[in-house]
Amino acid sequence: MPLKKSEIKNLLESNDDKLFQSADEIREKYKGNCVHIRGLIEFTNICRCNCFYCGLRRDNKELERYRLSEEEILNCVQRAVNAGYKTVVLQGGEDMFFDSGKLCSLIKKIKKYDIAVTLSIGERSYDEYKDFKTAGADRYLLRIETTDKNLYAKLHPNMSFDNRIKCLYNLKKLGYETGTGIIAGLKGQSIDSIAEDILFFKELNADMVGIGPFIAHPNTPLAGDIKDNFDLSLRTMAITRLMLPDINIPATTAMETIRLNGRLIALNSGANVVMINMTTAPYRKKYEIYPNKSCINDSPEHCVNCIKSKIESIGRKVSNSKGSRYEN
Ligand code: SAH
């Protein structure tokens, strides 16, 4: 449903719950009843960036850093495969130790399991994105975070908004299923700019969009900016479903972190994907992009069982396909 900017702004500012019902109906019509589960592997928390909101930022000296070995990563992949998941997401900080050679070798090994591989490792060159694609990577997640250029510049020292946009279009051009998204509730972020963000998802023709509420991390410059951004993120997500009816939209971990059953609420408001953490102890605790992340003390096996029963409790089914945008 194409909405004008003024209509998007009205929906963002309204308190009407009909939005969530409409998004749920559109999800059912275009994506069906199944929920796709992605196995998330947080394989490094080392990062060259210094994003103001993120606990992994370079200047956070309190965080103990780690990097998984190839063997450890493949072990997590095996767990995801054993659980029946058909996609793994390799997510990490911008850790240049993982160069093209190492990542391509890893991707090729994972592809032997006949599952989809999603990368979420930040900004790289066109040639690197091309190498990963040739090695077998299928999808890529890179949130624009905000399309407000001034806000973007304030929050991302030494980074370039134009380059982030360029990366997203490069990924599209290379044939990745391309995911983007934003953090909702950043200080200085206006409703007007969130409406622009949603229009941007449409313009890019994003294949996946992840929306998470901002959660203040104590060891960042945004510490203390405590407010509840759940409703704002849920509304943004639901409107995105109206605008891009057939894309994949995750019920994000950040939503679950600030609201009991936040993921189920999201699944009932337009979302059709859940990312389940396959990272094992002692690393899981150290991937602290924001504090009190949900399921931080659980094992992957616990999460696998827990999410299946939760999904079924709302009358949905766990999918057994790779869950690409255009498959059904
Ligand atoms: N380095 C990768 C992965 C970043 S972590 C990349 O650049 O894509 C994944 C996402 O966590 C980020 O894109 C950001 O949107 C989100 N995030 C980081 N800090 C956050 C915070 N304090 N609150 C909510 N979301 C946050």
Short mmCIF file of C-alpha atoms and ligand atoms in Angstrom, two decimals:
data_model
loop_
_atom_site.label_atom_id
_atom_site.label_comp_id
_atom_site.label_asym_id
_atom_site.label_seq_id
_atom_site.Cartn_x
_atom_site.Cartn_y
_atom_site.Cartn_z
CA MET A 1 0.00 0.00 0.00
CA PRO A 2 1.76 3.19 -1.10
CA LEU A 3 1.39 5.82 1.62
CA LYS A 4 2.27 9.49 1.34
CA LYS A 5 4.68 11.04 3.80
CA SER A 6 1.89 12.93 5.55
CA GLU A 7 -0.07 9.68 5.98
CA ILE A 8 2.97 7.90 7.40
CA LYS A 9 3.49 10.73 9.88
CA ASN A 10 -0.14 10.55 10.97
CA LEU A 11 0.14 6.81 11.54
CA LEU A 12 3.35 7.28 13.54
CA GLU A 13 1.73 9.86 15.76
CA SER A 14 -1.62 8.19 16.26
CA ASN A 15 -2.54 5.90 19.17
CA ASP A 16 -4.87 3.79 17.09
CA ASP A 17 -4.21 0.06 17.36
CA LYS A 18 -5.89 -0.60 14.00
CA LEU A 19 -2.49 -0.10 12.39
CA PHE A 20 -1.22 -3.31 14.00
CA GLN A 21 -4.26 -5.27 12.89
CA SER A 22 -3.88 -4.07 9.30
CA ALA A 23 -0.17 -4.94 9.30
CA ASP A 24 -1.01 -8.39 10.67
CA GLU A 25 -3.58 -8.96 7.93
CA ILE A 26 -1.16 -7.88 5.21
CA ARG A 27 1.52 -10.17 6.65
CA GLU A 28 -0.93 -13.09 6.59
CA LYS A 29 -1.99 -12.32 3.02
CA TYR A 30 1.50 -11.88 1.55
CA LYS A 31 3.72 -14.05 3.76
CA GLY A 32 1.33 -16.60 5.25
CA ASN A 33 1.34 -18.15 8.66
CA CYS A 34 4.93 -19.38 8.90
CA VAL A 35 7.66 -17.72 10.93
CA HIS A 36 11.19 -18.05 9.58
CA ILE A 37 13.86 -18.56 12.20
CA ARG A 38 17.39 -17.39 11.49
CA GLY A 39 20.30 -18.67 13.56
CA LEU A 40 22.33 -15.67 14.65
CA ILE A 41 26.06 -16.09 15.24
CA GLU A 42 27.74 -13.11 16.89
CA PHE A 43 31.22 -14.05 15.81
CA THR A 44 33.25 -11.00 16.81
CA ASN A 45 32.66 -8.00 19.05
CA ILE A 46 35.75 -6.18 17.85
CA CYS A 47 34.85 -3.01 15.97
CA ARG A 48 36.71 -0.17 14.28
CA CYS A 49 33.67 2.11 14.49
CA ASN A 50 32.67 4.42 17.29
CA CYS A 51 28.88 4.73 16.91
CA PHE A 52 27.48 6.78 19.79
CA TYR A 53 24.72 4.32 20.67
CA CYS A 54 26.55 1.01 20.43
CA GLY A 55 28.15 -0.91 23.29
CA LEU A 56 30.66 -2.46 20.87
CA ARG A 57 32.04 0.97 19.98
CA ARG A 58 35.82 1.18 19.80
CA ASP A 59 36.15 3.52 22.77
CA ASN A 60 34.26 1.24 25.17
CA LYS A 61 37.28 -0.02 27.06
CA GLU A 62 35.12 -1.86 29.64
CA LEU A 63 34.09 -4.51 27.14
CA GLU A 64 36.13 -7.69 26.96
CA ARG A 65 36.67 -8.37 23.28
CA TYR A 66 36.46 -11.73 21.54
CA ARG A 67 36.66 -13.29 18.14
CA LEU A 68 35.41 -16.82 17.40
CA SER A 69 37.68 -19.25 15.58
CA GLU A 70 36.47 -20.78 12.34
CA GLU A 71 35.92 -24.02 14.23
CA GLU A 72 33.78 -22.29 16.86
CA ILE A 73 31.72 -20.54 14.19
CA LEU A 74 31.13 -23.83 12.35
CA ASN A 75 30.10 -25.36 15.65
CA CYS A 76 27.38 -22.72 16.01
CA VAL A 77 26.34 -23.35 12.40
CA GLN A 78 25.99 -27.04 13.23
CA ARG A 79 23.70 -26.18 16.13
CA ALA A 80 21.50 -24.10 13.85
CA VAL A 81 21.39 -26.92 11.30
CA ASN A 82 20.53 -29.45 14.03
CA ALA A 83 17.66 -27.21 15.11
CA GLY A 84 16.36 -27.35 11.52
CA TYR A 85 17.11 -23.71 10.68
CA LYS A 86 17.74 -22.92 7.03
CA THR A 87 19.53 -19.59 7.45
CA VAL A 88 22.46 -18.43 9.53
CA VAL A 89 23.34 -14.80 10.08
CA LEU A 90 26.99 -14.00 10.71
CA GLN A 91 26.99 -10.75 12.61
CA GLY A 92 29.86 -8.83 14.09
CA GLY A 93 31.58 -5.53 14.61
CA GLU A 94 33.61 -4.11 11.75
CA ASP A 95 36.55 -6.42 12.47
CA MET A 96 39.06 -6.28 9.63
CA PHE A 97 40.85 -9.39 10.93
CA PHE A 98 38.13 -11.18 9.01
CA ASP A 99 39.38 -10.29 5.57
CA SER A 100 37.92 -11.42 2.29
CA GLY A 101 40.00 -14.63 2.24
CA LYS A 102 38.94 -15.77 5.72
CA LEU A 103 35.29 -14.89 5.22
CA CYS A 104 35.05 -16.51 1.79
CA SER A 105 36.58 -19.74 3.09
CA LEU A 106 34.08 -19.71 5.94
CA ILE A 107 31.10 -18.96 3.68
CA LYS A 108 32.03 -21.83 1.37
CA LYS A 109 32.18 -24.24 4.31
CA ILE A 110 28.79 -23.10 5.59
CA LYS A 111 27.19 -23.40 2.14
CA LYS A 112 27.95 -27.16 2.20
CA TYR A 113 25.01 -27.45 4.63
CA ASP A 114 22.67 -26.11 1.93
CA ILE A 115 21.45 -23.21 4.02
CA ALA A 116 21.20 -19.50 3.28
CA VAL A 117 24.05 -17.32 4.53
CA THR A 118 23.37 -13.77 5.68
CA LEU A 119 26.21 -11.41 6.52
CA SER A 120 25.93 -8.44 8.87
CA ILE A 121 29.43 -7.08 9.19
CA GLY A 122 29.11 -3.44 8.23
CA GLU A 123 30.66 -1.45 5.44
CA ARG A 124 33.06 -3.12 3.01
CA SER A 125 34.22 -2.34 -0.51
CA TYR A 126 32.30 -3.32 -3.63
CA ASP A 127 34.97 -5.91 -4.41
CA GLU A 128 34.71 -7.53 -1.00
CA TYR A 129 30.92 -7.69 -1.22
CA LYS A 130 31.42 -9.26 -4.64
CA ASP A 131 33.87 -11.84 -3.26
CA PHE A 132 31.44 -12.83 -0.47
CA LYS A 133 28.65 -13.18 -3.02
CA THR A 134 30.77 -15.34 -5.29
CA ALA A 135 31.70 -17.50 -2.30
CA GLY A 136 27.98 -18.12 -1.73
CA ALA A 137 26.61 -15.42 0.59
CA ASP A 138 22.93 -14.86 -0.12
CA ARG A 139 21.83 -11.94 2.00
CA TYR A 140 23.24 -8.90 3.79
CA LEU A 141 21.97 -6.77 6.65
CA LEU A 142 23.12 -3.19 6.91
CA ARG A 143 20.86 -0.79 8.72
CA ILE A 144 20.89 2.79 7.54
CA GLU A 145 20.18 3.57 11.25
CA THR A 146 18.68 6.97 10.33
CA THR A 147 18.26 8.83 7.04
CA ASP A 148 18.61 12.16 8.81
CA LYS A 149 22.03 13.18 7.48
CA ASN A 150 22.82 15.57 10.32
CA LEU A 151 21.84 13.09 12.99
CA TYR A 152 23.75 10.36 11.16
CA ALA A 153 26.89 12.51 11.17
CA LYS A 154 26.53 13.27 14.89
CA LEU A 155 26.15 9.62 15.87
CA HIS A 156 28.78 8.12 13.55
CA PRO A 157 32.14 9.86 13.93
CA ASN A 158 34.44 9.42 10.93
CA MET A 159 31.79 7.62 8.94
CA SER A 160 29.98 8.78 5.84
CA PHE A 161 26.24 8.67 5.25
CA ASP A 162 26.81 8.67 1.51
CA ASN A 163 29.06 5.66 1.77
CA ARG A 164 26.45 3.74 3.76
CA ILE A 165 23.88 4.46 1.06
CA LYS A 166 26.40 3.43 -1.57
CA CYS A 167 27.04 0.14 0.27
CA LEU A 168 23.31 -0.63 0.28
CA TYR A 169 22.97 0.01 -3.45
CA ASN A 170 26.12 -2.01 -4.12
CA LEU A 171 24.61 -4.95 -2.23
CA LYS A 172 21.41 -4.67 -4.25
CA LYS A 173 23.36 -4.48 -7.49
CA LEU A 174 25.34 -7.60 -6.60
CA GLY A 175 22.12 -9.53 -6.15
CA TYR A 176 22.06 -9.86 -2.38
CA GLU A 177 18.74 -9.96 -0.64
CA THR A 178 19.40 -6.72 1.11
CA GLY A 179 18.23 -5.84 4.58
CA THR A 180 18.27 -2.45 6.19
CA GLY A 181 16.48 -0.72 9.03
CA ILE A 182 16.75 1.85 11.76
CA ILE A 183 17.00 2.39 15.48
CA ALA A 184 13.79 4.09 16.64
CA GLY A 185 13.92 6.62 19.45
CA LEU A 186 17.38 8.11 19.02
CA LYS A 187 17.77 11.47 20.66
CA GLY A 188 17.18 14.17 18.06
CA GLN A 189 15.34 11.83 15.68
CA SER A 190 12.10 13.42 14.49
CA ILE A 191 8.87 11.78 13.36
CA ASP A 192 9.47 13.50 10.05
CA SER A 193 12.80 11.71 9.67
CA ILE A 194 11.29 8.31 10.57
CA ALA A 195 8.72 8.88 7.82
CA GLU A 196 11.66 9.56 5.48
CA ASP A 197 13.32 6.35 6.70
CA ILE A 198 10.25 4.34 5.70
CA LEU A 199 10.15 6.04 2.29
CA PHE A 200 13.82 5.15 1.93
CA PHE A 201 13.11 1.44 2.56
CA LYS A 202 10.62 1.64 -0.29
CA GLU A 203 12.96 3.51 -2.60
CA LEU A 204 15.77 1.00 -2.01
CA ASN A 205 13.22 -1.77 -2.39
CA ALA A 206 14.70 -3.40 0.69
CA ASP A 207 14.13 -7.15 0.89
CA MET A 208 14.25 -7.15 4.68
CA VAL A 209 13.77 -4.38 7.22
CA GLY A 210 14.70 -4.61 10.91
CA ILE A 211 13.46 -1.97 13.33
CA GLY A 212 14.66 -1.86 16.92
CA PRO A 213 13.98 0.54 19.79
CA PHE A 214 16.97 2.53 21.00
CA ILE A 215 18.21 1.20 24.36
CA ALA A 216 20.77 3.36 26.16
CA HIS A 217 24.08 1.65 26.94
CA PRO A 218 25.89 2.91 30.06
CA ASN A 219 29.36 2.89 28.47
CA THR A 220 28.47 5.10 25.52
CA PRO A 221 28.01 8.84 25.02
CA LEU A 222 24.24 8.26 24.97
CA ALA A 223 24.21 6.73 28.47
CA GLY A 224 21.32 7.92 30.60
CA ASP A 225 19.00 8.68 27.70
CA ILE A 226 16.46 6.24 29.13
CA LYS A 227 13.06 6.17 27.50
CA ASP A 228 10.66 3.52 26.29
CA ASN A 229 10.77 3.38 22.52
CA PHE A 230 8.80 0.17 22.12
CA ASP A 231 5.61 1.67 20.69
CA LEU A 232 7.49 3.90 18.30
CA SER A 233 9.50 0.96 16.96
CA LEU A 234 6.39 -1.21 16.68
CA ARG A 235 4.50 1.48 14.75
CA THR A 236 7.46 2.03 12.44
CA MET A 237 7.62 -1.71 11.81
CA ALA A 238 3.88 -2.03 11.14
CA ILE A 239 3.88 0.88 8.67
CA THR A 240 6.86 -0.69 6.91
CA ARG A 241 4.74 -3.84 6.46
CA LEU A 242 1.97 -1.76 4.86
CA MET A 243 4.42 -0.11 2.50
CA LEU A 244 6.40 -3.25 1.57
CA PRO A 245 3.88 -6.07 1.96
CA ASP A 246 6.02 -8.98 0.75
CA ILE A 247 9.34 -8.36 2.50
CA ASN A 248 10.83 -10.16 5.48
CA ILE A 249 10.47 -8.29 8.75
CA PRO A 250 12.02 -9.58 11.98
CA ALA A 251 10.54 -9.29 15.44
CA THR A 252 13.74 -7.89 16.88
CA THR A 253 15.66 -8.88 20.01
CA ALA A 254 15.68 -5.24 21.11
CA MET A 255 11.86 -5.34 21.18
CA GLU A 256 11.96 -8.45 23.36
CA THR A 257 14.52 -6.80 25.63
CA ILE A 258 12.32 -3.87 26.61
CA ARG A 259 8.94 -5.58 26.59
CA LEU A 260 7.82 -8.94 27.98
CA ASN A 261 6.91 -11.01 24.91
CA GLY A 262 7.88 -8.07 22.71
CA ARG A 263 8.74 -10.48 19.90
CA LEU A 264 5.28 -12.08 19.97
CA ILE A 265 3.66 -8.65 19.96
CA ALA A 266 5.77 -7.83 16.88
CA LEU A 267 4.82 -11.13 15.21
CA ASN A 268 1.19 -10.12 15.69
CA SER A 269 1.84 -6.66 14.23
CA GLY A 270 3.43 -7.42 10.87
CA ALA A 271 6.64 -9.36 11.57
CA ASN A 272 7.33 -12.81 10.07
CA VAL A 273 10.92 -13.56 11.10
CA VAL A 274 12.77 -14.21 14.36
CA MET A 275 16.51 -14.29 14.86
CA ILE A 276 17.60 -16.81 17.46
CA ASN A 277 20.93 -16.49 19.14
CA MET A 278 23.28 -19.42 18.44
CA THR A 279 26.23 -17.80 20.18
CA THR A 280 27.45 -19.87 23.13
CA ALA A 281 28.82 -18.96 26.56
CA PRO A 282 31.10 -17.21 27.41
CA TYR A 283 30.78 -15.06 24.29
CA ARG A 284 27.06 -14.35 24.30
CA LYS A 285 27.29 -11.96 27.26
CA LYS A 286 30.07 -10.02 25.60
CA TYR A 287 28.10 -9.11 22.49
CA GLU A 288 26.54 -6.29 24.42
CA ILE A 289 25.35 -3.77 21.83
CA TYR A 290 22.86 -2.61 24.48
CA PRO A 291 22.36 -3.69 28.12
CA ASN A 292 20.10 -6.47 29.50
CA LYS A 293 19.76 -8.14 26.12
CA SER A 294 17.10 -10.81 26.31
CA CYS A 295 18.15 -14.47 26.68
CA ILE A 296 21.68 -13.43 27.64
CA ASN A 297 22.14 -16.34 30.07
CA ASP A 298 20.40 -18.98 27.97
CA SER A 299 21.97 -21.70 25.85
CA PRO A 300 21.18 -22.02 22.13
CA GLU A 301 19.30 -25.27 22.85
CA HIS A 302 17.10 -23.52 25.40
CA CYS A 303 16.30 -20.73 22.92
CA VAL A 304 15.49 -23.21 20.16
CA ASN A 305 12.80 -24.94 22.26
CA CYS A 306 11.52 -21.77 23.84
CA ILE A 307 10.91 -19.92 20.58
CA LYS A 308 9.14 -22.85 18.92
CA SER A 309 6.57 -23.10 21.70
CA LYS A 310 6.12 -19.33 21.80
CA ILE A 311 5.49 -19.17 18.05
CA GLU A 312 2.99 -22.01 18.29
CA SER A 313 1.28 -20.36 21.25
CA ILE A 314 0.06 -17.58 18.95
CA GLY A 315 -1.17 -20.01 16.31
CA ARG A 316 1.78 -19.66 13.97
CA LYS A 317 4.10 -22.32 12.55
CA VAL A 318 7.85 -22.56 12.31
CA SER A 319 8.86 -22.55 8.65
CA ASN A 320 11.14 -25.22 7.26
CA SER A 321 12.23 -23.29 4.19
CA LYS A 322 15.05 -20.81 3.62
CA GLY A 323 12.54 -18.00 3.72
CA SER A 324 13.79 -15.71 0.97
CA ARG A 325 11.59 -12.77 0.01
CA TYR A 326 10.25 -14.20 -3.23
CA GLU A 327 9.86 -17.86 -2.39
CA ASN A 328 6.16 -18.11 -1.69
N1 SAH B 1 28.58 -3.95 12.53
C1 SAH B 1 27.35 -4.43 11.97
C2 SAH B 1 26.40 -4.95 13.03
C3 SAH B 1 26.00 -3.93 14.06
S1 SAH B 1 25.09 -4.49 15.46
C4 SAH B 1 26.74 -3.32 11.13
O1 SAH B 1 27.27 -2.21 11.11
O2 SAH B 1 25.76 -3.57 10.46
C5 SAH B 1 23.47 -4.58 14.80
C6 SAH B 1 22.55 -3.41 15.03
O3 SAH B 1 22.37 -3.17 16.42
C7 SAH B 1 22.99 -2.07 14.52
O4 SAH B 1 22.80 -1.95 13.15
C8 SAH B 1 22.14 -1.09 15.33
O5 SAH B 1 20.98 -0.72 14.60
C9 SAH B 1 21.72 -1.91 16.55
N2 SAH B 1 22.13 -1.24 17.82
C10 SAH B 1 23.37 -0.91 18.21
N3 SAH B 1 23.33 -0.27 19.41
C11 SAH B 1 22.04 -0.19 19.79
C12 SAH B 1 21.35 0.35 20.91
N4 SAH B 1 22.00 0.97 21.90
N5 SAH B 1 19.99 0.25 20.96
C13 SAH B 1 19.33 -0.37 19.96
N6 SAH B 1 19.92 -0.90 18.88
C14 SAH B 1 21.26 -0.82 18.77
#
